[in-house]
Every structure is written in structure tokens, then in C-alpha cells.
Amino acid sequence: MAARWRDAAVAAAAAGLLVTSVGAWEVPAATVAAVAAATPAAGDFPQLTPAVARQLDAVVRKVMERAGVPGVMVSVSAPGKGEYVRSFGVADKATGAAMDTGLNMRIGSETKTFTVTALLRLVDAGKVGLDDPIGRYVAGVPNGDRITLRELAGMRSGLFNYSADPAFFKALTGDPQRQFTPRELLAYSFAHPVQFAPGAQFEYCNTNLVLLGLVVEKASGTSLGAYLAREVVGPAGLTHTLLPEGAEFPDPHAHGYTQQTASGKTEDATDWNPSWAWAAGAMVSDLADLRSWAKTLATGTLLTPATQAQRLKIVPAGNLPETGYGLGIAEVGGWIGHNGSLPGYQSLTVYLPEARATLVVLLNTDTGYQGQEPSSLFGEAITRIVTPDHVFLLPAQQPAEKR
């Protein structure tokens, strides 16, 4: 999420980029030796042998135990290196049903990669331009005559993040079944002053993606969900990925658990309505689809080379070292993709171009461990083993009042 460290209201930015410290997970000497033996050349991706798989099992279980994660599924693969696909723990704490790699999951801000791909498909079709002002498509946006679609997709608009609004957090946790409209979400944002001039800096903001969702609808003449299904999900060959209209959640799916509640106690958020995240974080997918999507997204197979090149113009993500952001896509330690979080669920789907390697992690809690996000803990622990030269490490941000 965008900034769990600030306060409970800001913690409601649950569909955001995970930008918290992930800590230093020690890799045992035996792991180093096993990986070295399986790796034919320094810096190369290792063969995913049974010995390496055992080491991955161990670190995944270690993160689960420390962070209190009920269940997780993990996929690591690279051409010619084999694959590691596992599930651990439980999908339902009430029944004890096991987590399974075939379950559907809510994917939070990975939705942004789909929404921006939809926008870029419209760019390739000549229906919108990245440097068009948002005011051409959506009325009433502060600085709408100056903020471009490119700045929205690159998190450089200066608009206030609606999910950081205290009134929004109260509304969401007071009635988790509420159906929010995009205009209601924007109203929370537009009640605040703009944060900075368009393009002046990076600041992760769900408001940007809600606006881009409205652009897709206006330019395509259809709903965002329908356009995604026809122009992104379908052409990508994905069969279990969708943008729900409300709280619907196709079976079979894992239950999700959160402490982002009115009481602060852990609750089952499985059937909470994700409409509050819409184009920024409401989609559902599964492990197999995300394994495929990681490569499609990073290599741009749905876009023209010129448009993909625009997407991959990575710029520094604020004050986060070794971390950058393009157009609806992040780069951390050389891994390209996105992560996601919303009440009950977290996800991480990334691709390492030089090894053509894919990493997907899906879990059924968003509750942090000592201020750290569990999906990032898994990403760091796994990449320290398979790609020690490319560790997925999201560094800590200082709280706003200390910056």
C-alpha cells in the first residue's frame, strides 16, 4: 500500500505500491552453496533443482511464520531452468482448507498494469494521446488543463490520493460492502488542494488510475471491465482475470484477512466490495494467469514497440533508491512489474528481463510485520536466493513528518 507508516487513514491506500522497509533476511550458508552449485555462471539464474527448491521452501515458511501469513502461493521460473510452483498454509482459517495454486485471488494494484495497458492500446489505436490533458476527457479535475495522461500513468500528477482521506477511510471501514462510484472516489481527492505542479515530482496516487479508467471508458465507448476483457485480458490469453463490477469473486477463491478495520481487529475481508479501488486495484486473477501476464507486461506484446518504449521510460520513484516507475509499471532491483495490496490480499508479479525470469507471489493477508509488507518480504527472501545480484528490495521511506 502507498504509505502504511503514516496513519490509519493513509493505510487505507491499500491498492498502492508497497514502499516500506522489507528488512534483511539472512540466507544460510547452505543456501548459498546450493545455489552456487546450481548456477553455471556468476550472475546467471540457477537451475531450480530439488536442492534449490528446498531452500526456497525454507525461506517461504520462515517469512510465513514471522509475518503470520495464513497462506501463500509462489511461482518462480525461467526458460531452461525449470520451475518452482508451491502453495503453503491455509486458504480458509475457519475450515483449515489448504491454500492451492488454482485459487482465484484479489490482486490489488496489479490492476494498474491492466488499466494502463488498456490506455496504451487506445494510444496505439490513435484514440488518445499520452500528452493529452485529462480535462479533455473528464471535467472538474484540478489542474485538468495541465495534467497529462502520461503524468497520471507515471504518478506525477500532483493530485491528492483519495484513499489517504480520513473521511474515505471511515466510509470504507464503516461499510465494507458499499458500492463506490468513480465520481465519489474523485470527490474525496478533489476536496483537497493539489500537492504539487504537474510533473514536478513522483507521488503514488490511486486517484490517477480512477481518472485513467474514466478516459478508457470515454475513448472506447464501453465500460472499463468490458474493454479490459476484449482488448487486454482476451488478447493476452488470460482465462481467470477480470474486473468485477462489485463484490463478486469467482470460485474457487481463498479467504483474505485484514486489520484495516473500524475496530483494528483482524476480520475476514473476502467479500468486501473492492469497488473503492476500481481501476486502481479491484481486479481478480490467479497464479497461472499472472505468470503469463508478467512476461506480456514486461515485453509489451500487446503494444507497438514505440508505445512499450514509452511505458518503460523508468524514472526514480521519489526518494526510493534502486526503485523506479514508468507508466503503470515499477522497477525494483532490475525486476519489472507491480505489486498490490488491498484488505485481505497482497500480490507481487515481476519479470527479470536479462534472465527472462518470472516471480509471482499471492497471499491472503495484508497485515504487516513490524511495519513491513509480507509480499515484499517474500519477494526479498526469494530473490536473495535465485538472483542475489537482483534483490527485490523496497527501501524504507521516512514518515512525512520526518522528511
Tab-separated table of C-alpha atoms in Angstrom:
chain	number	residue	atom	x	y	z
A	1	MET	CA	0.000	0.000	0.000
A	2	ALA	CA	1.071	3.535	-0.583
A	3	ALA	CA	2.125	4.584	2.891
A	4	ARG	CA	1.144	2.362	5.797
A	5	TRP	CA	3.593	4.234	8.027
A	6	ARG	CA	1.650	7.478	8.247
A	7	ASP	CA	-1.666	6.767	9.962
A	8	ALA	CA	-4.749	4.601	9.759
A	9	ALA	CA	-6.378	6.811	7.151
A	10	VAL	CA	-3.394	6.719	4.865
A	11	ALA	CA	-3.136	2.992	5.457
A	12	ALA	CA	-6.382	2.737	3.525
A	13	ALA	CA	-4.354	3.398	0.378
A	14	ALA	CA	-4.355	-0.364	0.170
A	15	ALA	CA	-4.180	-0.627	-3.597
A	16	GLY	CA	-0.837	1.169	-3.652
A	17	LEU	CA	2.780	0.481	-4.422
A	18	LEU	CA	4.431	-1.120	-1.422
A	19	VAL	CA	7.101	1.294	-0.259
A	20	THR	CA	8.028	0.131	3.207
A	21	SER	CA	11.197	-1.392	4.572
A	22	VAL	CA	11.457	-5.110	3.979
A	23	GLY	CA	14.390	-5.809	6.245
A	24	ALA	CA	17.426	-8.026	5.757
A	25	TRP	CA	16.562	-11.712	5.603
A	26	GLU	CA	19.645	-13.797	6.202
A	27	VAL	CA	20.378	-16.525	3.682
A	28	PRO	CA	22.076	-19.538	5.325
A	29	ALA	CA	25.498	-20.639	4.081
A	30	ALA	CA	23.979	-23.915	2.927
A	31	THR	CA	21.614	-21.979	0.676
A	32	VAL	CA	24.457	-20.004	-0.846
A	33	ALA	CA	26.374	-23.194	-1.518
A	34	ALA	CA	23.369	-24.940	-3.058
A	35	VAL	CA	22.607	-22.060	-5.362
A	36	ALA	CA	26.238	-21.641	-6.345
A	37	ALA	CA	26.423	-25.314	-7.273
A	38	ALA	CA	23.277	-24.997	-9.383
A	39	THR	CA	24.398	-21.825	-11.163
A	40	PRO	CA	26.612	-22.344	-14.218
A	41	ALA	CA	27.950	-18.774	-14.337
A	42	ALA	CA	28.181	-15.888	-11.918
A	43	GLY	CA	25.038	-13.796	-12.000
A	44	ASP	CA	23.129	-16.366	-14.071
A	45	PHE	CA	19.740	-17.674	-12.984
A	46	PRO	CA	20.128	-21.025	-11.175
A	47	GLN	CA	18.690	-24.343	-12.191
A	48	LEU	CA	15.643	-24.827	-9.977
A	49	THR	CA	16.849	-28.172	-8.678
A	50	PRO	CA	15.315	-30.049	-5.753
A	51	ALA	CA	18.088	-28.636	-3.558
A	52	VAL	CA	17.231	-25.053	-4.516
A	53	ALA	CA	13.529	-25.832	-4.089
A	54	ARG	CA	14.180	-26.987	-0.534
A	55	GLN	CA	15.940	-23.713	0.209
A	56	LEU	CA	13.031	-21.764	-1.238
A	57	ASP	CA	10.597	-23.835	0.819
A	58	ALA	CA	12.560	-22.954	3.929
A	59	VAL	CA	12.620	-19.187	3.379
A	60	VAL	CA	8.958	-19.059	2.364
A	61	ARG	CA	7.978	-20.888	5.540
A	62	LYS	CA	10.235	-18.616	7.567
A	63	VAL	CA	8.532	-15.493	6.217
A	64	MET	CA	5.113	-17.045	6.800
A	65	GLU	CA	5.943	-17.847	10.407
A	66	ARG	CA	7.457	-14.469	11.209
A	67	ALA	CA	4.801	-12.411	9.449
A	68	GLY	CA	1.833	-14.551	10.481
A	69	VAL	CA	0.703	-15.188	6.899
A	70	PRO	CA	-2.153	-17.742	6.726
A	71	GLY	CA	-1.471	-18.901	3.173
A	72	VAL	CA	0.694	-18.110	0.178
A	73	MET	CA	1.378	-19.400	-3.314
A	74	VAL	CA	4.674	-18.830	-5.110
A	75	SER	CA	5.885	-19.326	-8.669
A	76	VAL	CA	9.498	-18.887	-9.826
A	77	SER	CA	10.550	-19.841	-13.349
A	78	ALA	CA	12.928	-19.087	-16.207
A	79	PRO	CA	13.386	-20.706	-19.628
A	80	GLY	CA	15.600	-23.763	-19.439
A	81	LYS	CA	15.911	-23.505	-15.646
A	82	GLY	CA	12.801	-25.383	-14.569
A	83	GLU	CA	10.092	-24.021	-12.358
A	84	TYR	CA	9.177	-23.797	-8.710
A	85	VAL	CA	5.430	-23.664	-8.046
A	86	ARG	CA	4.211	-24.184	-4.486
A	87	SER	CA	1.389	-23.330	-2.118
A	88	PHE	CA	1.703	-23.166	1.661
A	89	GLY	CA	-0.639	-22.756	4.595
A	90	VAL	CA	-4.399	-22.325	4.544
A	91	ALA	CA	-6.880	-20.603	2.255
A	92	ASP	CA	-9.568	-20.516	4.946
A	93	LYS	CA	-8.698	-20.235	8.627
A	94	ALA	CA	-12.210	-21.275	9.683
A	95	THR	CA	-12.186	-24.626	7.876
A	96	GLY	CA	-8.453	-25.239	7.583
A	97	ALA	CA	-8.774	-25.708	3.807
A	98	ALA	CA	-5.323	-25.697	2.246
A	99	MET	CA	-4.041	-22.910	0.041
A	100	ASP	CA	-3.918	-24.128	-3.552
A	101	THR	CA	-2.230	-22.721	-6.662
A	102	GLY	CA	-5.526	-22.921	-8.576
A	103	LEU	CA	-7.421	-20.481	-6.364
A	104	ASN	CA	-8.581	-17.053	-7.515
A	105	MET	CA	-7.182	-14.072	-5.616
A	106	ARG	CA	-7.763	-10.329	-5.424
A	107	ILE	CA	-4.666	-8.632	-6.845
A	108	GLY	CA	-4.915	-5.006	-5.674
A	109	SER	CA	-2.668	-2.558	-7.514
A	110	GLU	CA	-1.580	-5.053	-10.109
A	111	THR	CA	-4.843	-3.811	-11.618
A	112	LYS	CA	-2.925	-0.663	-12.572
A	113	THR	CA	-0.843	-2.627	-15.059
A	114	PHE	CA	-4.030	-3.687	-16.841
A	115	THR	CA	-5.672	-0.253	-16.787
A	116	VAL	CA	-2.577	1.449	-18.174
A	117	THR	CA	-2.216	-1.267	-20.821
A	118	ALA	CA	-5.814	-0.510	-21.842
A	119	LEU	CA	-4.922	3.171	-22.115
A	120	LEU	CA	-1.839	2.379	-24.199
A	121	ARG	CA	-3.888	0.173	-26.523
A	122	LEU	CA	-6.035	3.261	-27.159
A	123	VAL	CA	-2.857	5.262	-27.794
A	124	ASP	CA	-1.824	2.719	-30.421
A	125	ALA	CA	-5.317	2.936	-31.948
A	126	GLY	CA	-4.962	6.722	-32.241
A	127	LYS	CA	-7.913	7.396	-29.956
A	128	VAL	CA	-5.971	9.156	-27.189
A	129	GLY	CA	-2.545	10.762	-26.798
A	130	LEU	CA	-0.269	10.425	-23.817
A	131	ASP	CA	0.223	14.176	-23.746
A	132	ASP	CA	-3.496	14.971	-23.892
A	133	PRO	CA	-4.728	16.888	-20.834
A	134	ILE	CA	-7.090	14.964	-18.582
A	135	GLY	CA	-9.547	17.858	-18.816
A	136	ARG	CA	-10.255	16.835	-22.408
A	137	TYR	CA	-11.898	13.659	-21.098
A	138	VAL	CA	-13.008	14.343	-17.509
A	139	ALA	CA	-14.462	17.631	-16.316
A	140	GLY	CA	-13.776	19.208	-12.953
A	141	VAL	CA	-10.233	17.904	-12.376
A	142	PRO	CA	-7.987	20.389	-10.530
A	143	ASN	CA	-5.251	21.440	-12.976
A	144	GLY	CA	-7.154	19.410	-15.552
A	145	ASP	CA	-5.948	21.623	-18.376
A	146	ARG	CA	-2.316	20.946	-17.417
A	147	ILE	CA	-2.143	17.345	-16.116
A	148	THR	CA	-1.477	14.908	-18.948
A	149	LEU	CA	-2.419	11.264	-19.274
A	150	ARG	CA	1.300	10.490	-19.206
A	151	GLU	CA	1.662	12.223	-15.830
A	152	LEU	CA	-1.321	10.319	-14.443
A	153	ALA	CA	0.087	6.953	-15.573
A	154	GLY	CA	3.536	7.883	-14.251
A	155	MET	CA	2.283	9.047	-10.819
A	156	ARG	CA	3.357	12.639	-11.363
A	157	SER	CA	0.017	14.475	-11.431
A	158	GLY	CA	0.111	16.240	-8.074
A	159	LEU	CA	-3.476	15.247	-7.273
A	160	PHE	CA	-4.374	14.182	-3.750
A	161	ASN	CA	-4.713	10.431	-3.191
A	162	TYR	CA	-8.379	9.839	-2.326
A	163	SER	CA	-7.537	6.702	-0.334
A	164	ALA	CA	-5.484	8.856	2.063
A	165	ASP	CA	-8.549	10.896	3.000
A	166	PRO	CA	-9.777	10.269	6.598
A	167	ALA	CA	-13.424	10.548	5.553
A	168	PHE	CA	-12.863	7.911	2.890
A	169	PHE	CA	-11.247	5.540	5.381
A	170	LYS	CA	-14.195	5.985	7.746
A	171	ALA	CA	-16.678	5.336	4.939
A	172	LEU	CA	-14.834	2.246	3.743
A	173	THR	CA	-14.372	0.597	7.122
A	174	GLY	CA	-17.819	1.664	8.328
A	175	ASP	CA	-19.497	-0.163	5.443
A	176	PRO	CA	-17.121	-2.549	3.629
A	177	GLN	CA	-19.986	-3.635	1.335
A	178	ARG	CA	-20.565	-0.128	-0.005
A	179	GLN	CA	-20.558	0.304	-3.771
A	180	PHE	CA	-18.441	3.354	-4.575
A	181	THR	CA	-18.677	5.127	-7.927
A	182	PRO	CA	-15.611	6.618	-9.621
A	183	ARG	CA	-17.031	10.107	-9.160
A	184	GLU	CA	-17.487	9.515	-5.429
A	185	LEU	CA	-13.857	8.477	-5.180
A	186	LEU	CA	-12.710	11.544	-7.082
A	187	ALA	CA	-14.733	13.784	-4.776
A	188	TYR	CA	-12.588	12.694	-1.824
A	189	SER	CA	-9.484	13.709	-3.780
A	190	PHE	CA	-10.775	16.974	-5.204
A	191	ALA	CA	-11.771	18.213	-1.747
A	192	HIS	CA	-8.017	18.645	-1.112
A	193	PRO	CA	-5.559	21.087	-2.682
A	194	VAL	CA	-3.207	19.753	-5.322
A	195	GLN	CA	0.076	18.558	-3.804
A	196	PHE	CA	2.494	19.911	-6.426
A	197	ALA	CA	2.643	21.157	-10.009
A	198	PRO	CA	2.064	18.533	-12.721
A	199	GLY	CA	5.262	16.629	-13.482
A	200	ALA	CA	7.218	18.207	-10.632
A	201	GLN	CA	7.731	15.012	-8.654
A	202	PHE	CA	6.660	11.400	-8.116
A	203	GLU	CA	3.888	10.544	-5.696
A	204	TYR	CA	1.951	7.296	-5.819
A	205	CYS	CA	-1.748	8.081	-6.117
A	206	ASN	CA	-4.827	5.935	-6.738
A	207	THR	CA	-6.748	8.994	-7.970
A	208	ASN	CA	-4.626	8.925	-11.127
A	209	LEU	CA	-5.842	5.465	-12.101
A	210	VAL	CA	-9.503	6.206	-11.452
A	211	LEU	CA	-9.168	9.089	-13.897
A	212	LEU	CA	-7.463	6.867	-16.466
A	213	GLY	CA	-10.251	4.325	-16.078
A	214	LEU	CA	-12.735	7.053	-17.000
A	215	VAL	CA	-10.573	8.007	-20.001
A	216	VAL	CA	-10.640	4.406	-21.218
A	217	GLU	CA	-14.417	4.336	-20.903
A	218	LYS	CA	-14.927	7.617	-22.752
A	219	ALA	CA	-12.469	6.870	-25.558
A	220	SER	CA	-13.658	3.281	-26.055
A	221	GLY	CA	-17.378	3.876	-25.613
A	222	THR	CA	-17.700	0.884	-23.298
A	223	SER	CA	-17.198	0.000	-19.648
A	224	LEU	CA	-13.673	-0.438	-18.321
A	225	GLY	CA	-14.362	-4.076	-17.445
A	226	ALA	CA	-15.657	-4.852	-20.926
A	227	TYR	CA	-12.766	-3.075	-22.633
A	228	LEU	CA	-10.207	-4.861	-20.476
A	229	ALA	CA	-11.806	-8.208	-21.278
A	230	ARG	CA	-11.857	-7.531	-25.016
A	231	GLU	CA	-8.607	-5.654	-25.585
A	232	VAL	CA	-6.252	-6.763	-22.813
A	233	VAL	CA	-7.257	-9.907	-20.949
A	234	GLY	CA	-8.521	-11.767	-24.027
A	235	PRO	CA	-5.595	-10.964	-26.342
A	236	ALA	CA	-3.191	-11.844	-23.516
A	237	GLY	CA	-4.734	-15.318	-23.318
A	238	LEU	CA	-5.793	-14.964	-19.692
A	239	THR	CA	-8.753	-17.056	-18.574
A	240	HIS	CA	-9.241	-16.229	-14.883
A	241	THR	CA	-8.664	-12.463	-14.829
A	242	LEU	CA	-11.454	-9.902	-14.583
A	243	LEU	CA	-12.550	-6.577	-13.184
A	244	PRO	CA	-15.649	-7.257	-11.042
A	245	GLU	CA	-18.491	-4.755	-11.049
A	246	GLY	CA	-18.974	-5.134	-7.305
A	247	ALA	CA	-18.018	-7.671	-4.659
A	248	GLU	CA	-18.318	-10.748	-6.883
A	249	PHE	CA	-15.404	-13.155	-6.501
A	250	PRO	CA	-15.355	-16.261	-8.736
A	251	ASP	CA	-14.998	-19.655	-7.062
A	252	PRO	CA	-12.748	-21.215	-6.022
A	253	HIS	CA	-11.023	-18.469	-4.065
A	254	ALA	CA	-9.047	-18.000	-0.897
A	255	HIS	CA	-10.378	-16.117	2.106
A	256	GLY	CA	-8.498	-12.922	2.919
A	257	TYR	CA	-7.728	-11.420	6.330
A	258	THR	CA	-7.082	-7.809	7.316
A	259	GLN	CA	-6.617	-5.496	10.277
A	260	GLN	CA	-7.704	-2.491	8.224
A	261	THR	CA	-10.994	-2.445	10.074
A	262	ALA	CA	-13.008	0.047	12.094
A	263	SER	CA	-12.063	-1.832	15.273
A	264	GLY	CA	-8.464	-2.557	14.304
A	265	LYS	CA	-9.095	-6.267	14.888
A	266	THR	CA	-8.478	-8.922	12.251
A	267	GLU	CA	-11.523	-9.653	10.094
A	268	ASP	CA	-12.342	-11.812	7.075
A	269	ALA	CA	-12.427	-9.347	4.152
A	270	THR	CA	-13.131	-11.913	1.441
A	271	ASP	CA	-16.456	-10.435	0.396
A	272	TRP	CA	-15.661	-6.783	0.968
A	273	ASN	CA	-16.607	-4.729	-2.070
A	274	PRO	CA	-13.430	-3.636	-3.928
A	275	SER	CA	-15.279	-1.003	-5.969
A	276	TRP	CA	-13.463	1.604	-3.877
A	277	ALA	CA	-10.275	0.633	-5.743
A	278	TRP	CA	-11.846	0.201	-9.220
A	279	ALA	CA	-9.300	0.923	-11.974
A	280	ALA	CA	-6.571	1.246	-9.342
A	281	GLY	CA	-6.963	-2.103	-7.591
A	282	ALA	CA	-10.177	-4.135	-7.900
A	283	MET	CA	-9.199	-6.969	-10.264
A	284	VAL	CA	-9.208	-10.722	-9.637
A	285	SER	CA	-6.743	-13.196	-11.158
A	286	ASP	CA	-4.900	-16.441	-10.427
A	287	LEU	CA	-1.336	-17.733	-10.370
A	288	ALA	CA	-1.321	-19.195	-13.888
A	289	ASP	CA	-2.642	-16.007	-15.476
A	290	LEU	CA	-0.194	-13.792	-13.597
A	291	ARG	CA	2.747	-15.997	-14.568
A	292	SER	CA	1.800	-15.334	-18.188
A	293	TRP	CA	0.956	-11.661	-17.627
A	294	ALA	CA	4.384	-10.930	-16.114
A	295	LYS	CA	6.089	-11.519	-19.466
A	296	THR	CA	3.327	-9.947	-21.557
A	297	LEU	CA	3.512	-6.784	-19.483
A	298	ALA	CA	7.302	-6.503	-19.371
A	299	THR	CA	7.917	-7.313	-23.034
A	300	GLY	CA	4.977	-5.348	-24.440
A	301	THR	CA	3.477	-7.982	-26.687
A	302	LEU	CA	0.103	-6.166	-26.709
A	303	LEU	CA	1.626	-2.821	-27.723
A	304	THR	CA	3.673	-1.343	-30.528
A	305	PRO	CA	7.412	-1.214	-29.757
A	306	ALA	CA	7.286	2.589	-29.667
A	307	THR	CA	4.493	2.642	-27.119
A	308	GLN	CA	6.144	-0.021	-24.968
A	309	ALA	CA	9.305	2.074	-25.025
A	310	GLN	CA	7.284	4.991	-23.649
A	311	ARG	CA	5.921	2.749	-20.919
A	312	LEU	CA	9.395	1.601	-19.897
A	313	LYS	CA	10.881	5.077	-19.509
A	314	ILE	CA	11.583	4.441	-15.846
A	315	VAL	CA	12.183	7.476	-13.626
A	316	PRO	CA	13.197	7.471	-9.950
A	317	ALA	CA	10.279	6.783	-7.607
A	318	GLY	CA	10.708	9.722	-5.267
A	319	ASN	CA	13.394	9.126	-2.668
A	320	LEU	CA	13.436	5.342	-3.079
A	321	PRO	CA	16.915	4.166	-4.163
A	322	GLU	CA	17.111	1.447	-6.827
A	323	THR	CA	13.375	1.862	-7.410
A	324	GLY	CA	11.715	3.469	-10.398
A	325	TYR	CA	8.351	3.865	-12.063
A	326	GLY	CA	7.318	4.047	-15.695
A	327	LEU	CA	3.745	4.155	-16.963
A	328	GLY	CA	1.798	1.849	-14.657
A	329	ILE	CA	4.865	-0.318	-14.104
A	330	ALA	CA	7.610	-0.381	-11.484
A	331	GLU	CA	11.240	-1.487	-11.457
A	332	VAL	CA	12.882	-2.745	-8.257
A	333	GLY	CA	16.351	-4.259	-8.352
A	334	GLY	CA	16.020	-4.917	-12.078
A	335	TRP	CA	12.690	-6.739	-11.679
A	336	ILE	CA	9.875	-5.139	-13.728
A	337	GLY	CA	6.194	-5.401	-12.841
A	338	HIS	CA	3.964	-4.381	-9.964
A	339	ASN	CA	2.714	-5.377	-6.567
A	340	GLY	CA	-0.680	-4.972	-4.993
A	341	SER	CA	-2.455	-4.792	-1.674
A	342	LEU	CA	-5.997	-4.322	-0.509
A	343	PRO	CA	-7.774	-5.520	2.621
A	344	GLY	CA	-7.196	-9.271	2.898
A	345	TYR	CA	-4.822	-9.829	-0.008
A	346	GLN	CA	-1.388	-8.979	-1.384
A	347	SER	CA	0.337	-9.830	-4.637
A	348	LEU	CA	3.627	-9.447	-6.455
A	349	THR	CA	4.184	-10.148	-10.164
A	350	VAL	CA	7.579	-9.267	-11.641
A	351	TYR	CA	9.843	-10.197	-14.549
A	352	LEU	CA	13.646	-10.038	-14.816
A	353	PRO	CA	14.419	-9.336	-18.494
A	354	GLU	CA	18.059	-10.451	-18.563
A	355	ALA	CA	17.152	-13.926	-17.266
A	356	ARG	CA	13.604	-13.949	-18.709
A	357	ALA	CA	12.620	-14.994	-15.191
A	358	THR	CA	9.214	-14.627	-13.609
A	359	LEU	CA	8.257	-14.349	-9.945
A	360	VAL	CA	4.662	-14.354	-8.701
A	361	VAL	CA	3.578	-14.293	-5.049
A	362	LEU	CA	-0.070	-14.318	-3.913
A	363	LEU	CA	-1.131	-14.312	-0.264
A	364	ASN	CA	-4.280	-13.928	1.776
A	365	THR	CA	-3.441	-11.160	4.222
A	366	ASP	CA	-2.319	-7.545	4.002
A	367	THR	CA	-1.366	-7.323	7.676
A	368	GLY	CA	2.210	-6.132	8.045
A	369	TYR	CA	5.044	-7.495	10.153
A	370	GLN	CA	6.856	-4.864	12.214
A	371	GLY	CA	5.902	-2.243	9.666
A	372	GLN	CA	6.923	-4.416	6.714
A	373	GLU	CA	4.679	-5.688	3.927
A	374	PRO	CA	4.540	-9.502	3.695
A	375	SER	CA	4.512	-9.636	-0.113
A	376	SER	CA	7.752	-7.655	-0.173
A	377	LEU	CA	9.258	-9.914	2.493
A	378	PHE	CA	8.588	-12.913	0.263
A	379	GLY	CA	9.972	-11.097	-2.781
A	380	GLU	CA	13.170	-10.180	-0.979
A	381	ALA	CA	13.726	-13.607	0.585
A	382	ILE	CA	13.158	-15.462	-2.695
A	383	THR	CA	15.291	-13.174	-4.863
A	384	ARG	CA	18.169	-13.256	-2.379
A	385	ILE	CA	18.382	-16.957	-3.248
A	386	VAL	CA	17.710	-17.055	-7.004
A	387	THR	CA	19.027	-13.655	-8.110
A	388	PRO	CA	21.381	-12.284	-5.433
A	389	ASP	CA	22.545	-9.614	-7.893
A	390	HIS	CA	18.932	-8.516	-8.365
A	391	VAL	CA	17.211	-8.485	-4.991
A	392	PHE	CA	13.630	-7.248	-4.858
A	393	LEU	CA	14.153	-4.802	-2.018
A	394	LEU	CA	11.790	-1.886	-1.462
A	395	PRO	CA	13.655	0.513	0.836
A	396	ALA	CA	12.136	2.355	3.751
A	397	GLN	CA	10.567	5.768	3.449
A	398	GLN	CA	10.720	8.265	6.255
A	399	PRO	CA	7.326	9.337	7.595
A	400	ALA	CA	6.098	12.592	6.079
A	401	GLU	CA	6.532	14.458	9.344
A	402	LYS	CA	10.230	13.413	9.440
A	403	ARG	CA	11.115	14.270	5.843
